[in-house]
Amino acid sequence: MVQSVAWIVSLVFMLLIAVVFLFVAMNSTKRKEYEVVKKKWYKARTFYGITLVVLMLVVTIYTLRELPYNQPVYAKGEEPTIVDVEALQFGYKLSAREFKAGETIEFHVTSSDVNHGFGIYDEDMNLIAQTQAMPEYTNKVFITFDHPGTYKILCLEYCGLGHHVMVDEITVTN
Ligand code: CUA
């Protein structure tokens, strides 16, 4: 069924292309004033070019504005709890591992050796926040744990033979 539809659609398109070729071939001997044609289509080209750029800008802004990057996740005036995270082969050093539900945490993530990942997973193993742990650089991740439970931290960057054992846990209580 699908094959025959595809076959018919291809046939129709091939026929269309053949007709266009035939049309061009039959008209190619006719003479026309070139300047007029040139002017008309240069105008069209400018119009379509500008339209395309504007359209793409609108689509880009519209689709990117919902990205959560750098959006504050806590109310104004509220102070987040700062937690220092140091990733190393093969584990994490965290300045705190127990938090309260509703508390906003600002993780300051760095690495003491190579590039690692810092991915926070909820109890269903859905990734809810992540950043890179980079040597000599500190990345910030803001997160508010809404539900109490045990959250896993996994490395998301291949960092050596023990990459797969680079797992940690944080606890969120009521
Ligand atoms: Cu650390 Cu992979």
mmCIF file of C-alpha atoms in Angstrom, residues 37-143:
data_model
loop_
_atom_site.group_PDB
_atom_site.id
_atom_site.type_symbol
_atom_site.label_atom_id
_atom_site.label_comp_id
_atom_site.label_asym_id
_atom_site.label_seq_id
_atom_site.Cartn_x
_atom_site.Cartn_y
_atom_site.Cartn_z
ATOM 1 C CA VAL A 37 13.181 39.945 -16.665
ATOM 2 C CA LYS A 38 16.330 40.566 -14.630
ATOM 3 C CA LYS A 39 14.836 43.546 -12.793
ATOM 4 C CA LYS A 40 11.639 41.704 -11.976
ATOM 5 C CA TRP A 41 13.345 38.606 -10.562
ATOM 6 C CA TYR A 42 16.035 40.496 -8.682
ATOM 7 C CA LYS A 43 13.200 42.275 -6.894
ATOM 8 C CA ALA A 44 11.527 38.943 -6.153
ATOM 9 C CA ARG A 45 14.804 37.527 -4.897
ATOM 10 C CA THR A 46 15.331 40.463 -2.505
ATOM 11 C CA PHE A 47 11.763 40.138 -1.279
ATOM 12 C CA TYR A 48 12.011 36.405 -0.630
ATOM 13 C CA GLY A 49 15.442 36.807 0.933
ATOM 14 C CA ILE A 50 14.270 39.392 3.443
ATOM 15 C CA THR A 51 11.084 37.442 4.141
ATOM 16 C CA LEU A 52 13.107 34.307 4.843
ATOM 17 C CA VAL A 53 15.506 36.067 7.228
ATOM 18 C CA VAL A 54 12.634 37.745 9.108
ATOM 19 C CA LEU A 55 10.704 34.477 9.279
ATOM 20 C CA MET A 56 13.725 32.578 10.585
ATOM 21 C CA LEU A 57 14.442 35.270 13.172
ATOM 22 C CA VAL A 58 10.860 35.130 14.428
ATOM 23 C CA VAL A 59 10.885 31.319 14.577
ATOM 24 C CA THR A 60 14.287 31.295 16.310
ATOM 25 C CA ILE A 61 13.279 33.834 18.949
ATOM 26 C CA TYR A 62 9.921 32.147 19.466
ATOM 27 C CA THR A 63 11.364 28.660 19.899
ATOM 28 C CA LEU A 64 14.400 29.642 21.987
ATOM 29 C CA ARG A 65 12.708 31.979 24.439
ATOM 30 C CA GLU A 66 11.347 29.065 26.459
ATOM 31 C CA LEU A 67 14.754 27.570 27.154
ATOM 32 C CA PRO A 68 15.284 27.509 30.917
ATOM 33 C CA TYR A 69 18.900 28.721 30.790
ATOM 34 C CA ASN A 70 19.747 31.516 33.189
ATOM 35 C CA GLN A 71 16.206 31.977 34.329
ATOM 36 C CA PRO A 72 15.982 32.498 38.049
ATOM 37 C CA VAL A 73 14.108 29.637 39.678
ATOM 38 C CA TYR A 74 13.638 31.340 43.018
ATOM 39 C CA ALA A 75 11.618 34.317 44.084
ATOM 40 C CA LYS A 76 13.277 37.736 44.219
ATOM 41 C CA GLY A 77 14.862 38.430 47.568
ATOM 42 C CA GLU A 78 15.080 34.738 48.387
ATOM 43 C CA GLU A 79 18.599 33.520 49.032
ATOM 44 C CA PRO A 80 19.561 30.178 47.508
ATOM 45 C CA THR A 81 21.619 27.670 49.486
ATOM 46 C CA ILE A 82 25.069 27.469 47.954
ATOM 47 C CA VAL A 83 26.538 23.990 47.606
ATOM 48 C CA ASP A 84 30.075 23.437 46.382
ATOM 49 C CA VAL A 85 30.585 20.444 44.141
ATOM 50 C CA GLU A 86 33.982 19.104 43.170
ATOM 51 C CA ALA A 87 34.043 16.293 40.664
ATOM 52 C CA LEU A 88 37.051 14.017 40.458
ATOM 53 C CA GLN A 89 37.970 10.598 39.103
ATOM 54 C CA PHE A 90 35.658 8.936 40.146
ATOM 55 C CA GLY A 91 33.235 10.633 42.468
ATOM 56 C CA TYR A 92 31.940 13.890 43.860
ATOM 57 C CA LYS A 93 32.745 16.003 46.881
ATOM 58 C CA LEU A 94 29.655 17.910 47.958
ATOM 59 C CA SER A 95 29.565 20.471 50.739
ATOM 60 C CA ALA A 96 26.013 19.293 51.550
ATOM 61 C CA ARG A 97 23.864 16.302 50.603
ATOM 62 C CA GLU A 98 20.669 16.838 52.534
ATOM 63 C CA PHE A 99 18.115 19.449 51.630
ATOM 64 C CA LYS A 100 14.566 20.461 52.386
ATOM 65 C CA ALA A 101 11.789 20.257 49.810
ATOM 66 C CA GLY A 102 11.153 23.726 48.405
ATOM 67 C CA GLU A 103 14.667 24.902 49.206
ATOM 68 C CA THR A 104 16.477 26.470 46.289
ATOM 69 C CA ILE A 105 19.985 25.236 45.788
ATOM 70 C CA GLU A 106 22.743 26.881 43.813
ATOM 71 C CA PHE A 107 25.306 24.244 42.945
ATOM 72 C CA HIS A 108 28.784 25.576 42.196
ATOM 73 C CA VAL A 109 30.273 22.804 40.115
ATOM 74 C CA THR A 110 33.921 22.365 39.270
ATOM 75 C CA SER A 111 36.422 19.553 38.710
ATOM 76 C CA SER A 112 39.833 18.838 40.158
ATOM 77 C CA ASP A 113 41.082 16.727 37.258
ATOM 78 C CA VAL A 114 39.328 16.197 33.921
ATOM 79 C CA ASN A 115 35.952 17.162 32.467
ATOM 80 C CA HIS A 116 33.035 15.432 34.157
ATOM 81 C CA GLY A 117 29.304 15.763 34.040
ATOM 82 C CA PHE A 118 26.980 16.662 36.885
ATOM 83 C CA GLY A 119 23.527 15.307 36.156
ATOM 84 C CA ILE A 120 20.763 15.269 38.774
ATOM 85 C CA TYR A 121 18.111 12.556 38.383
ATOM 86 C CA ASP A 122 14.799 12.244 40.187
ATOM 87 C CA GLU A 123 13.506 8.944 41.580
ATOM 88 C CA ASP A 124 12.131 7.893 38.177
ATOM 89 C CA MET A 125 15.601 8.459 36.732
ATOM 90 C CA ASN A 126 14.516 11.487 34.728
ATOM 91 C CA LEU A 127 17.295 14.011 34.258
ATOM 92 C CA ILE A 128 16.093 17.220 35.931
ATOM 93 C CA ALA A 129 19.233 19.374 35.836
ATOM 94 C CA GLN A 130 22.769 19.084 34.592
ATOM 95 C CA THR A 131 25.962 20.936 33.865
ATOM 96 C CA GLN A 132 29.578 20.245 33.029
ATOM 97 C CA ALA A 133 32.162 19.920 35.781
ATOM 98 C CA MET A 134 35.218 21.576 34.290
ATOM 99 C CA PRO A 135 38.716 22.036 35.749
ATOM 100 C CA GLU A 136 39.533 25.635 36.749
ATOM 101 C CA TYR A 137 36.014 26.765 36.006
ATOM 102 C CA THR A 138 32.821 26.906 38.036
ATOM 103 C CA ASN A 139 29.418 26.283 36.510
ATOM 104 C CA LYS A 140 26.274 27.182 38.385
ATOM 105 C CA VAL A 141 23.078 25.156 38.458
ATOM 106 C CA PHE A 142 19.965 26.367 40.198
ATOM 107 C CA ILE A 143 17.423 23.839 41.305
#
